[in-house]
Amino acid sequence: IVFDKDNTLTHTYSDELHPSIKDKINEFNIKFPNHLAILSNSVGSNDDDDYKDAINTSNQLGIPVIRHINKKPKCLDEVIDHFSKLDNIKVNPTDICMIGDRVLTDVVFATTNNMYAILVKPLSLIKDHPIAVIFRFIETKILLPIIKLFGFKPKTR
């Protein structure tokens, strides 16, 4: 299971699990031990000097942060490598679920790579980056209704 960080696990710019999801993350850790990871376009990306923020986030949350050169939706290889190394087997994208609050990064990343995608409501819009608020509005209030209007439906497996 791959989680986006900001507004999915934590408030933006925070490394503390949001209180509303702590119990659920503990359940995931019990059910899928060592098979949770964070994939963020901030921590763990090329923007993260020496991956200092990735290390800090991983230490604070107890969930590894996948380091990646390209941002979502173009970092499938790093995700596959991360999970393949855990069990010494080649993991397929269909074995992975991406959970996040953004359509154009998290859901597009998952669906274009044949992974499961779960779109969640953001933890907070007040503490979010202003650009993310604007894009999220476009994604949820304009893009998703247009997609539904043309009859596109989520895949079920």
mmCIF file of C-alpha atoms in Angstrom:
data_model
loop_
_atom_site.group_PDB
_atom_site.id
_atom_site.type_symbol
_atom_site.label_atom_id
_atom_site.label_comp_id
_atom_site.label_asym_id
_atom_site.label_seq_id
_atom_site.Cartn_x
_atom_site.Cartn_y
_atom_site.Cartn_z
ATOM 1 C CA ILE A 1 0.000 0.000 0.000
ATOM 2 C CA VAL A 2 1.370 3.372 -1.041
ATOM 3 C CA PHE A 3 0.173 6.532 0.633
ATOM 4 C CA ASP A 4 0.503 10.093 -0.450
ATOM 5 C CA LYS A 5 1.744 12.125 2.531
ATOM 6 C CA ASP A 6 0.369 15.658 2.563
ATOM 7 C CA ASN A 7 -3.327 15.795 3.399
ATOM 8 C CA THR A 8 -3.619 12.011 3.256
ATOM 9 C CA LEU A 9 -1.533 10.981 6.283
ATOM 10 C CA THR A 10 -0.516 14.353 7.709
ATOM 11 C CA HIS A 11 -1.318 18.011 7.408
ATOM 12 C CA THR A 12 0.781 19.688 4.729
ATOM 13 C CA TYR A 13 4.281 20.531 6.028
ATOM 14 C CA SER A 14 3.816 18.264 9.065
ATOM 15 C CA ASP A 15 5.356 14.929 9.999
ATOM 16 C CA GLU A 16 2.733 13.896 12.518
ATOM 17 C CA LEU A 17 0.012 11.395 11.654
ATOM 18 C CA HIS A 18 -3.367 13.077 11.707
ATOM 19 C CA PRO A 19 -5.284 11.935 14.822
ATOM 20 C CA SER A 20 -8.293 10.845 12.739
ATOM 21 C CA ILE A 21 -6.285 8.138 10.949
ATOM 22 C CA LYS A 22 -3.824 6.881 13.581
ATOM 23 C CA ASP A 23 -5.915 3.813 14.445
ATOM 24 C CA LYS A 24 -6.454 2.951 10.768
ATOM 25 C CA ILE A 25 -2.711 3.177 10.020
ATOM 26 C CA ASN A 26 -2.030 0.900 12.992
ATOM 27 C CA GLU A 27 -4.529 -1.590 11.525
ATOM 28 C CA PHE A 28 -2.769 -1.406 8.153
ATOM 29 C CA ASN A 29 0.595 -2.020 9.861
ATOM 30 C CA ILE A 30 -0.795 -5.131 11.549
ATOM 31 C CA LYS A 31 -2.525 -6.443 8.415
ATOM 32 C CA PHE A 32 0.300 -5.568 5.983
ATOM 33 C CA PRO A 33 3.493 -5.524 8.050
ATOM 34 C CA ASN A 34 6.420 -3.844 6.270
ATOM 35 C CA HIS A 35 4.308 -3.332 3.164
ATOM 36 C CA LEU A 36 3.318 0.298 3.610
ATOM 37 C CA ALA A 37 5.184 3.156 1.971
ATOM 38 C CA ILE A 38 4.879 6.854 1.322
ATOM 39 C CA LEU A 39 5.200 8.356 -2.150
ATOM 40 C CA SER A 40 5.161 12.134 -2.073
ATOM 41 C CA ASN A 41 5.957 14.794 -4.629
ATOM 42 C CA SER A 42 7.714 16.692 -1.848
ATOM 43 C CA VAL A 43 9.515 14.392 0.601
ATOM 44 C CA GLY A 44 11.558 11.742 -1.182
ATOM 45 C CA SER A 45 11.603 13.600 -4.494
ATOM 46 C CA ASN A 46 14.474 15.373 -6.228
ATOM 47 C CA ASP A 47 13.353 18.546 -4.443
ATOM 48 C CA ASP A 48 14.308 16.952 -1.110
ATOM 49 C CA ASP A 49 18.024 17.784 -0.614
ATOM 50 C CA ASP A 50 19.924 14.626 0.391
ATOM 51 C CA TYR A 51 16.496 13.146 1.183
ATOM 52 C CA LYS A 52 16.648 14.778 4.627
ATOM 53 C CA ASP A 53 12.885 15.296 4.732
ATOM 54 C CA ALA A 54 12.271 11.708 3.596
ATOM 55 C CA ILE A 55 14.451 10.381 6.414
ATOM 56 C CA ASN A 56 12.733 12.614 8.964
ATOM 57 C CA THR A 57 9.242 11.710 7.741
ATOM 58 C CA SER A 58 10.055 8.007 7.749
ATOM 59 C CA ASN A 59 11.441 8.226 11.290
ATOM 60 C CA GLN A 60 8.470 10.249 12.547
ATOM 61 C CA LEU A 61 5.727 8.166 10.926
ATOM 62 C CA GLY A 62 7.386 4.757 10.991
ATOM 63 C CA ILE A 63 6.614 4.279 7.294
ATOM 64 C CA PRO A 64 9.357 4.217 4.650
ATOM 65 C CA VAL A 65 9.413 7.030 2.113
ATOM 66 C CA ILE A 66 10.138 5.923 -1.445
ATOM 67 C CA ARG A 67 12.874 8.037 -2.993
ATOM 68 C CA HIS A 68 12.204 8.944 -6.606
ATOM 69 C CA ILE A 69 13.687 11.051 -9.368
ATOM 70 C CA ASN A 70 10.474 11.709 -11.313
ATOM 71 C CA LYS A 71 7.345 12.946 -9.613
ATOM 72 C CA LYS A 72 3.959 11.263 -9.742
ATOM 73 C CA PRO A 73 2.661 10.075 -12.115
ATOM 74 C CA LYS A 74 6.067 9.088 -13.588
ATOM 75 C CA CYS A 75 7.798 7.121 -10.815
ATOM 76 C CA LEU A 76 6.470 3.592 -11.147
ATOM 77 C CA ASP A 77 9.934 1.984 -11.346
ATOM 78 C CA GLU A 78 10.924 3.268 -7.906
ATOM 79 C CA VAL A 79 7.683 1.964 -6.379
ATOM 80 C CA ILE A 80 8.081 -1.464 -7.992
ATOM 81 C CA ASP A 81 11.738 -1.622 -6.875
ATOM 82 C CA HIS A 82 10.814 -0.692 -3.307
ATOM 83 C CA PHE A 83 8.230 -3.440 -2.906
ATOM 84 C CA SER A 84 10.154 -6.031 -4.940
ATOM 85 C CA LYS A 85 13.152 -5.715 -2.611
ATOM 86 C CA LEU A 86 10.961 -6.396 0.442
ATOM 87 C CA ASP A 87 10.095 -9.953 -0.608
ATOM 88 C CA ASN A 88 12.806 -10.628 -3.188
ATOM 89 C CA ILE A 89 10.161 -11.127 -5.863
ATOM 90 C CA LYS A 90 9.056 -9.018 -8.800
ATOM 91 C CA VAL A 91 5.977 -7.105 -7.707
ATOM 92 C CA ASN A 92 3.390 -6.225 -10.333
ATOM 93 C CA PRO A 93 1.550 -2.909 -10.364
ATOM 94 C CA THR A 94 -1.720 -4.827 -9.926
ATOM 95 C CA ASP A 95 -0.422 -5.855 -6.477
ATOM 96 C CA ILE A 96 -0.217 -2.230 -5.320
ATOM 97 C CA CYS A 97 -2.821 0.212 -4.064
ATOM 98 C CA MET A 98 -2.239 3.992 -4.068
ATOM 99 C CA ILE A 99 -4.164 6.039 -1.510
ATOM 100 C CA GLY A 100 -4.188 9.793 -1.888
ATOM 101 C CA ASP A 101 -6.176 13.004 -1.971
ATOM 102 C CA ARG A 102 -5.330 14.253 -5.468
ATOM 103 C CA VAL A 103 -6.823 13.133 -8.766
ATOM 104 C CA LEU A 104 -4.105 14.377 -11.125
ATOM 105 C CA THR A 105 -1.224 12.927 -9.141
ATOM 106 C CA ASP A 106 -2.311 10.000 -6.971
ATOM 107 C CA VAL A 107 -5.241 8.581 -8.946
ATOM 108 C CA VAL A 108 -3.712 9.219 -12.371
ATOM 109 C CA PHE A 109 -0.453 7.621 -11.193
ATOM 110 C CA ALA A 110 -2.281 4.517 -10.012
ATOM 111 C CA THR A 111 -4.712 4.091 -12.882
ATOM 112 C CA THR A 112 -2.234 4.739 -15.693
ATOM 113 C CA ASN A 113 0.016 2.093 -14.162
ATOM 114 C CA ASN A 114 -2.728 -0.500 -13.577
ATOM 115 C CA MET A 115 -2.673 -0.148 -9.787
ATOM 116 C CA TYR A 116 -5.632 0.172 -7.473
ATOM 117 C CA ALA A 117 -6.477 3.770 -6.556
ATOM 118 C CA ILE A 118 -8.350 5.119 -3.577
ATOM 119 C CA LEU A 119 -9.192 8.819 -3.586
ATOM 120 C CA VAL A 120 -9.701 10.189 -0.086
ATOM 121 C CA LYS A 121 -10.938 13.547 1.110
ATOM 122 C CA PRO A 122 -8.102 15.859 2.138
ATOM 123 C CA LEU A 123 -7.463 16.099 5.867
ATOM 124 C CA SER A 124 -7.609 19.896 5.725
ATOM 125 C CA LEU A 125 -7.937 22.619 3.146
ATOM 126 C CA ILE A 126 -6.998 25.310 5.640
ATOM 127 C CA LYS A 127 -3.448 24.066 6.140
ATOM 128 C CA ASP A 128 -2.945 23.098 2.515
ATOM 129 C CA HIS A 129 -0.639 24.690 -0.036
ATOM 130 C CA PRO A 130 -2.627 27.376 -1.944
ATOM 131 C CA ILE A 131 -1.770 25.898 -5.365
ATOM 132 C CA ALA A 132 -2.932 22.455 -4.226
ATOM 133 C CA VAL A 133 -6.259 23.945 -3.124
ATOM 134 C CA ILE A 134 -6.776 25.464 -6.578
ATOM 135 C CA PHE A 135 -5.855 22.252 -8.417
ATOM 136 C CA ARG A 136 -7.987 20.126 -6.093
ATOM 137 C CA PHE A 137 -10.978 22.388 -6.817
ATOM 138 C CA ILE A 138 -10.418 21.980 -10.563
ATOM 139 C CA GLU A 139 -9.994 18.212 -10.175
ATOM 140 C CA THR A 140 -13.066 17.575 -8.036
ATOM 141 C CA LYS A 141 -15.497 20.268 -9.187
ATOM 142 C CA ILE A 142 -14.700 20.387 -12.903
ATOM 143 C CA LEU A 143 -12.639 17.394 -14.073
ATOM 144 C CA LEU A 144 -14.429 14.558 -12.230
ATOM 145 C CA PRO A 145 -17.941 15.724 -13.226
ATOM 146 C CA ILE A 146 -16.852 15.977 -16.872
ATOM 147 C CA ILE A 147 -15.368 12.494 -16.724
ATOM 148 C CA LYS A 148 -18.577 11.126 -15.196
ATOM 149 C CA LEU A 149 -20.659 12.995 -17.796
ATOM 150 C CA PHE A 150 -18.903 11.030 -20.538
ATOM 151 C CA GLY A 151 -19.767 7.776 -18.787
ATOM 152 C CA PHE A 152 -16.348 6.845 -17.425
ATOM 153 C CA LYS A 153 -16.620 4.733 -14.307
ATOM 154 C CA PRO A 154 -14.039 3.355 -11.918
ATOM 155 C CA LYS A 155 -12.747 -0.094 -12.803
ATOM 156 C CA THR A 156 -13.650 -2.886 -10.445
ATOM 157 C CA ARG A 157 -11.411 -5.876 -10.044
#
